[in-house]
Structure formats: structure tokens, C-alpha cells
mmCIF file of C-alpha atoms in Angstrom:
data_model
loop_
_atom_site.group_PDB
_atom_site.id
_atom_site.type_symbol
_atom_site.label_atom_id
_atom_site.label_comp_id
_atom_site.label_asym_id
_atom_site.label_seq_id
_atom_site.Cartn_x
_atom_site.Cartn_y
_atom_site.Cartn_z
ATOM 1 C CA ASN A 7 12.379 14.072 -3.767
ATOM 2 C CA ALA A 8 11.933 11.167 -1.385
ATOM 3 C CA GLY A 9 8.323 11.362 -0.702
ATOM 4 C CA VAL A 10 7.645 10.014 2.672
ATOM 5 C CA THR A 11 10.314 8.261 4.503
ATOM 6 C CA GLN A 12 9.491 5.727 7.316
ATOM 7 C CA THR A 13 11.817 3.861 9.620
ATOM 8 C CA PRO A 14 12.423 1.086 10.716
ATOM 9 C CA LYS A 15 10.991 -0.747 8.277
ATOM 10 C CA PHE A 16 10.660 -3.968 10.628
ATOM 11 C CA GLN A 17 11.048 -3.989 14.561
ATOM 12 C CA VAL A 18 9.970 -6.563 17.000
ATOM 13 C CA LEU A 19 9.784 -5.227 20.653
ATOM 14 C CA LYS A 20 8.811 -6.800 23.950
ATOM 15 C CA THR A 21 6.006 -6.005 26.027
ATOM 16 C CA GLY A 22 6.672 -2.887 27.926
ATOM 17 C CA GLN A 23 9.266 -1.791 25.958
ATOM 18 C CA SER A 24 9.125 1.813 24.214
ATOM 19 C CA MET A 25 10.234 3.107 20.701
ATOM 20 C CA THR A 26 9.474 5.474 18.445
ATOM 21 C CA LEU A 27 8.559 5.053 14.670
ATOM 22 C CA GLN A 28 10.343 8.034 12.446
ATOM 23 C CA CYS A 29 8.412 9.471 9.636
ATOM 24 C CA ALA A 30 9.945 12.177 7.181
ATOM 25 C CA GLN A 31 8.520 14.074 4.189
ATOM 26 C CA ASP A 32 10.419 16.638 1.817
ATOM 27 C CA MET A 33 7.432 17.416 0.108
ATOM 28 C CA ASN A 34 6.852 20.687 2.545
ATOM 29 C CA HIS A 35 3.340 19.100 3.173
ATOM 30 C CA GLU A 36 1.296 20.654 5.937
ATOM 31 C CA TYR A 37 -0.793 17.657 6.710
ATOM 32 C CA MET A 38 0.564 14.622 8.497
ATOM 33 C CA SER A 39 -1.191 11.519 9.796
ATOM 34 C CA TRP A 40 -0.132 8.054 11.351
ATOM 35 C CA TYR A 41 -2.426 4.751 10.519
ATOM 36 C CA ARG A 42 -2.450 1.488 11.481
ATOM 37 C CA GLN A 43 -3.596 -1.514 9.424
ATOM 38 C CA ASP A 44 -4.561 -4.792 10.587
ATOM 39 C CA PRO A 45 -6.360 -7.574 8.822
ATOM 40 C CA GLY A 46 -9.842 -6.844 7.980
ATOM 41 C CA MET A 47 -9.728 -3.526 9.527
ATOM 42 C CA GLY A 48 -8.649 -1.253 6.976
ATOM 43 C CA LEU A 49 -6.558 1.458 7.986
ATOM 44 C CA ARG A 50 -7.275 3.311 11.129
ATOM 45 C CA LEU A 51 -6.274 6.733 12.174
ATOM 46 C CA ILE A 52 -3.964 7.026 15.130
ATOM 47 C CA HIS A 53 -2.983 10.732 15.341
ATOM 48 C CA TYR A 54 -2.681 13.441 12.755
ATOM 49 C CA SER A 55 -1.417 16.832 12.455
ATOM 50 C CA VAL A 56 -2.390 19.953 10.322
ATOM 51 C CA GLY A 57 0.793 21.662 10.906
ATOM 52 C CA ALA A 58 3.829 22.120 12.848
ATOM 53 C CA GLY A 59 2.853 22.350 16.586
ATOM 54 C CA ILE A 60 -0.782 21.235 15.915
ATOM 55 C CA THR A 61 -1.553 17.578 16.747
ATOM 56 C CA ASP A 62 -5.003 15.946 17.186
ATOM 57 C CA GLN A 63 -6.321 12.275 18.200
ATOM 58 C CA GLY A 64 -7.845 9.947 15.435
ATOM 59 C CA GLU A 65 -9.877 6.717 16.025
ATOM 60 C CA VAL A 66 -7.556 4.663 18.008
ATOM 61 C CA PRO A 67 -4.657 7.096 19.980
ATOM 62 C CA ASN A 68 -4.485 5.072 23.076
ATOM 63 C CA GLY A 69 -1.011 3.872 23.729
ATOM 64 C CA TYR A 70 0.734 6.096 21.062
ATOM 65 C CA ASN A 71 2.171 9.746 21.349
ATOM 66 C CA VAL A 72 2.780 12.228 18.658
ATOM 67 C CA SER A 73 4.663 15.824 18.299
ATOM 68 C CA ARG A 74 5.236 17.937 15.582
ATOM 69 C CA SER A 75 8.003 20.289 15.981
ATOM 70 C CA THR A 76 8.893 20.629 12.191
ATOM 71 C CA THR A 77 6.718 20.687 9.140
ATOM 72 C CA GLU A 78 9.044 17.605 7.582
ATOM 73 C CA ASP A 79 9.192 15.142 10.918
ATOM 74 C CA PHE A 80 5.877 13.354 12.690
ATOM 75 C CA PRO A 81 7.270 10.881 14.714
ATOM 76 C CA LEU A 82 5.091 8.158 16.703
ATOM 77 C CA ARG A 83 5.876 6.819 20.064
ATOM 78 C CA LEU A 84 4.882 3.842 21.951
ATOM 79 C CA LEU A 85 5.459 4.325 25.644
ATOM 80 C CA SER A 86 4.993 0.827 26.576
ATOM 81 C CA ALA A 87 4.468 -1.472 24.051
ATOM 82 C CA ALA A 88 1.219 -4.242 24.199
ATOM 83 C CA PRO A 89 0.694 -7.486 21.968
ATOM 84 C CA SER A 90 -2.154 -5.429 20.732
ATOM 85 C CA GLN A 91 -0.086 -3.060 18.986
ATOM 86 C CA THR A 92 1.515 -5.405 16.656
ATOM 87 C CA SER A 93 0.353 -3.914 13.087
ATOM 88 C CA VAL A 94 1.708 -2.392 9.834
ATOM 89 C CA TYR A 95 2.304 1.482 10.482
ATOM 90 C CA PHE A 96 1.738 3.964 7.774
ATOM 91 C CA CYS A 97 2.673 7.440 8.158
ATOM 92 C CA ALA A 98 1.131 9.806 5.211
ATOM 93 C CA SER A 99 1.389 13.619 4.146
ATOM 94 C CA ARG A 100 -0.385 15.743 2.203
ATOM 95 C CA MET A 101 -0.401 19.544 1.060
ATOM 96 C CA GLY A 102 -3.630 20.357 2.420
ATOM 97 C CA GLN A 103 -7.565 19.730 3.176
ATOM 98 C CA GLY A 104 -9.483 17.762 0.499
ATOM 99 C CA ILE A 105 -6.215 16.517 -1.395
ATOM 100 C CA GLY A 106 -5.262 12.970 -1.535
ATOM 101 C CA TYR A 107 -2.392 11.568 1.091
ATOM 102 C CA THR A 108 0.843 10.207 -0.099
ATOM 103 C CA PHE A 109 1.785 7.010 2.110
ATOM 104 C CA GLY A 110 5.372 5.964 3.290
ATOM 105 C CA SER A 111 5.949 2.140 2.910
ATOM 106 C CA GLY A 112 5.233 1.167 6.621
ATOM 107 C CA THR A 113 6.788 -0.095 9.634
ATOM 108 C CA ARG A 114 5.874 -3.621 10.366
ATOM 109 C CA LEU A 115 5.985 -3.855 14.399
ATOM 110 C CA THR A 116 5.400 -7.180 16.416
ATOM 111 C CA VAL A 117 5.212 -7.070 20.252
ATOM 112 C CA VAL A 118 6.031 -10.200 21.974
ATOM 113 C CA GLY B 6 -14.789 3.353 15.705
ATOM 114 C CA GLN B 7 -15.047 2.921 11.775
ATOM 115 C CA GLN B 8 -17.575 5.183 10.404
ATOM 116 C CA LEU B 9 -16.908 3.548 6.617
ATOM 117 C CA ASN B 10 -18.830 0.557 5.680
ATOM 118 C CA GLN B 11 -16.984 -1.082 2.466
ATOM 119 C CA SER B 12 -18.378 -3.716 0.420
ATOM 120 C CA PRO B 13 -17.708 -6.683 -0.643
ATOM 121 C CA GLN B 14 -15.073 -7.375 1.679
ATOM 122 C CA SER B 15 -13.386 -9.661 -1.039
ATOM 123 C CA MET B 16 -13.951 -10.716 -4.814
ATOM 124 C CA PHE B 17 -12.781 -13.371 -6.872
ATOM 125 C CA ILE B 18 -13.379 -12.665 -10.721
ATOM 126 C CA GLN B 19 -12.228 -13.810 -13.985
ATOM 127 C CA GLU B 20 -9.890 -11.325 -16.179
ATOM 128 C CA GLY B 21 -12.054 -9.333 -18.613
ATOM 129 C CA GLU B 22 -15.138 -9.228 -15.996
ATOM 130 C CA ASP B 23 -16.164 -5.655 -14.596
ATOM 131 C CA VAL B 24 -15.722 -5.005 -10.959
ATOM 132 C CA SER B 25 -17.920 -2.745 -8.766
ATOM 133 C CA MET B 26 -17.337 -2.063 -5.003
ATOM 134 C CA ASN B 27 -18.775 0.612 -2.852
ATOM 135 C CA CYS B 28 -18.963 2.276 0.562
ATOM 136 C CA THR B 29 -21.398 3.869 2.852
ATOM 137 C CA SER B 30 -21.272 6.310 5.735
ATOM 138 C CA SER B 31 -23.602 7.421 8.555
ATOM 139 C CA SER B 32 -21.765 10.915 8.027
ATOM 140 C CA ILE B 33 -21.576 13.377 5.383
ATOM 141 C CA PHE B 34 -18.223 13.808 3.757
ATOM 142 C CA ASN B 35 -17.024 16.518 1.428
ATOM 143 C CA THR B 36 -14.414 14.530 -0.198
ATOM 144 C CA TRP B 37 -14.130 10.819 -1.269
ATOM 145 C CA LEU B 38 -10.793 9.182 -2.275
ATOM 146 C CA TRP B 39 -10.151 6.026 -3.652
ATOM 147 C CA TYR B 40 -6.799 4.269 -3.291
ATOM 148 C CA LYS B 41 -5.142 0.755 -4.424
ATOM 149 C CA GLN B 42 -2.732 -1.138 -2.114
ATOM 150 C CA ASP B 43 -0.172 -3.717 -3.385
ATOM 151 C CA PRO B 44 1.359 -6.130 -1.313
ATOM 152 C CA GLY B 45 3.743 -4.862 1.001
ATOM 153 C CA GLU B 46 3.335 -1.337 -0.324
ATOM 154 C CA GLY B 47 1.602 1.713 1.065
ATOM 155 C CA PRO B 48 -1.764 2.833 -0.436
ATOM 156 C CA VAL B 49 -1.609 5.121 -3.920
ATOM 157 C CA LEU B 50 -4.505 7.425 -4.625
ATOM 158 C CA LEU B 51 -6.536 6.288 -7.789
ATOM 159 C CA ILE B 52 -9.262 9.049 -7.750
ATOM 160 C CA ALA B 53 -10.558 11.997 -5.769
ATOM 161 C CA LEU B 54 -14.174 13.324 -5.990
ATOM 162 C CA TYR B 55 -15.315 16.663 -4.596
ATOM 163 C CA LYS B 56 -18.668 17.371 -5.121
ATOM 164 C CA ALA B 57 -21.833 15.583 -4.583
ATOM 165 C CA GLY B 58 -23.082 13.811 -7.850
ATOM 166 C CA GLU B 59 -19.522 13.841 -9.622
ATOM 167 C CA LEU B 60 -18.405 11.215 -11.742
ATOM 168 C CA THR B 61 -14.407 10.748 -12.393
ATOM 169 C CA SER B 62 -12.576 8.461 -14.738
ATOM 170 C CA ASN B 63 -9.016 7.377 -14.565
ATOM 171 C CA GLY B 64 -8.385 4.817 -17.454
ATOM 172 C CA ARG B 65 -10.680 1.700 -16.671
ATOM 173 C CA LEU B 66 -11.595 3.069 -13.341
ATOM 174 C CA THR B 67 -14.479 5.165 -12.625
ATOM 175 C CA ALA B 68 -15.835 6.581 -9.237
ATOM 176 C CA GLN B 69 -18.721 8.430 -8.291
ATOM 177 C CA PHE B 70 -19.817 10.822 -5.312
ATOM 178 C CA GLY B 71 -23.174 9.891 -4.039
ATOM 179 C CA ILE B 72 -25.721 12.507 -4.264
ATOM 180 C CA THR B 73 -26.485 12.055 -0.323
ATOM 181 C CA ARG B 74 -22.676 12.722 0.271
ATOM 182 C CA LYS B 75 -22.735 9.479 2.336
ATOM 183 C CA ASP B 76 -21.610 7.088 -0.383
ATOM 184 C CA SER B 77 -19.170 6.322 -3.199
ATOM 185 C CA PHE B 78 -18.716 3.726 -5.541
ATOM 186 C CA LEU B 79 -15.816 2.575 -7.700
ATOM 187 C CA ASN B 80 -16.097 0.483 -10.973
ATOM 188 C CA ILE B 81 -13.473 -1.205 -12.787
ATOM 189 C CA SER B 82 -14.081 -2.354 -16.252
ATOM 190 C CA ALA B 83 -12.156 -5.335 -18.166
ATOM 191 C CA SER B 84 -10.105 -6.312 -15.332
ATOM 192 C CA ILE B 85 -6.511 -7.248 -15.650
ATOM 193 C CA PRO B 86 -4.294 -9.474 -13.740
ATOM 194 C CA SER B 87 -2.456 -6.143 -12.407
ATOM 195 C CA ASP B 88 -5.878 -5.209 -10.784
ATOM 196 C CA VAL B 89 -5.246 -7.285 -8.135
ATOM 197 C CA GLY B 90 -4.586 -5.753 -4.914
ATOM 198 C CA ILE B 91 -6.526 -3.982 -1.873
ATOM 199 C CA TYR B 92 -8.792 -0.969 -2.745
ATOM 200 C CA PHE B 93 -9.686 1.556 0.043
ATOM 201 C CA CYS B 94 -12.307 4.083 0.223
ATOM 202 C CA ALA B 95 -11.582 7.380 2.309
ATOM 203 C CA GLY B 96 -13.821 10.110 3.414
ATOM 204 C CA GLU B 97 -12.964 13.256 4.811
ATOM 205 C CA TYR B 98 -15.357 15.604 6.838
ATOM 206 C CA ASN B 99 -15.385 19.064 6.193
ATOM 207 C CA GLN B 100 -13.172 20.485 8.664
ATOM 208 C CA GLY B 101 -9.998 19.494 10.535
ATOM 209 C CA GLY B 102 -8.603 17.390 8.310
ATOM 210 C CA LYS B 103 -9.454 13.792 9.674
ATOM 211 C CA LEU B 104 -9.370 11.268 6.574
ATOM 212 C CA ILE B 105 -11.107 7.943 7.424
ATOM 213 C CA PHE B 106 -10.672 4.834 5.477
ATOM 214 C CA GLY B 107 -13.116 2.035 4.826
ATOM 215 C CA GLN B 108 -12.074 -1.503 5.677
ATOM 216 C CA GLY B 109 -10.941 -2.400 2.157
ATOM 217 C CA THR B 110 -12.183 -4.671 -0.817
ATOM 218 C CA GLU B 111 -9.430 -7.577 -1.625
ATOM 219 C CA LEU B 112 -9.675 -8.331 -5.360
ATOM 220 C CA SER B 113 -8.361 -11.402 -6.916
ATOM 221 C CA VAL B 114 -8.321 -11.913 -10.770
ATOM 222 C CA LYS B 115 -8.120 -15.359 -12.539
ATOM 223 C CA PRO B 116 -6.012 -15.155 -15.621
#
């Protein structure tokens, strides 16, 4: 049981480049979310999903796309990276509503 | 934007002291959760609260779900150096599965 696996751990992008942050979980969890963490801002919700084929926006969705074609995977896409997207990104999953999330170890993204 | 206000933002305490932090919201939550984050890692769940007025302990940690359902607090008794880290509260609305986090309380413990 690997839990929540995020790849890559570190990434440097140039402004305007696109990339996908990968997230996979092997716990058969229905709910998955993406958060970004910036100093003094806590964890802010980008997008979340309550099951395969269902996604919704969180607090800060602009500049990010998601899809959920399988229960296991929830990739986060940056279509055109901007310096304001420099952050640490966390993926998390849980069995259902009212249950605490299990977090991945994060992806540290720098956009120059 | 953020709907959870967590305070204090940081605390510097002596080993053995008790610690208290809290979260308030303008919205009513069905669930309150408390997490701890160590440097370079993802947050880890400490305590989950499901009912207004509920008081739950996990070792030296005690958390309460406020009666109004708009606030929660976390107490740590007899702090030790490994308590160092960032503590987050999180609240979940009644529907939709959206979990919102506070800004975090950074705890430093002097041996």
C-alpha cells in the first residue's frame, strides 16, 4: 500500500510552459483533491473530485485543469505556467465525506 | 478566499508548557479536522470532530468542536520538542466534499 504518490517531487518551469503534476492513490478512495501551499496562506483548495468522472472547482482554480478518468489517478494540468503558480502542491485522497484526507509528500514547483 | 481564520500564526514556547490554538469561521461546518505538518512533508491527521460540543483527545492533544459549529480549538499539554511543526485546522461543509484549511499555526518549542 503506497498511499498517495505524487510525481515529480521538484520541477522548474519557464513562464508559458505547460506540465502535468501526477497523483495516484492505491487505497480505492473516492474523494481526491489538489491543494497549493504558500507561506502564510495555509493550504488552498484548487480542484477536487468526489468520484471518477466528477470534478469541481475549489478556492483558487484559475490556471489549472483536472480530470478524473479513473478512481486511482487525479492529474493536475498547468496549461501556461506563470510565476504566481510557484508553490508546493499537495494531492490528497479520502474514502468519503467527513473523513480526513491522506496527503502525498508534495511537488515543489518553481516558475521562472 | 479563505473562510477560516486560525490563530495565532506562530508560537514560541518552552518545553513543558501547554499550547492552545483556535479556528473561527463565518460558515457552519459539519466536520472539523486538525492536522500537523512536519517540514518537507504533507499534513497528517491528528483529530477529527463530528458533532457540535464534541471534545476529543489523542494523547496530549485535545480538540473541541464549538457549539455554534463555527469554531474549534486544539490544546497540546506538556509540549515536547517533537511537537514542532505547523498545525492546521480544516472544516468541511455539509455537502459537496469541499474541505477548507486555515492558514496554520507554526509552533516552535525550546528545549
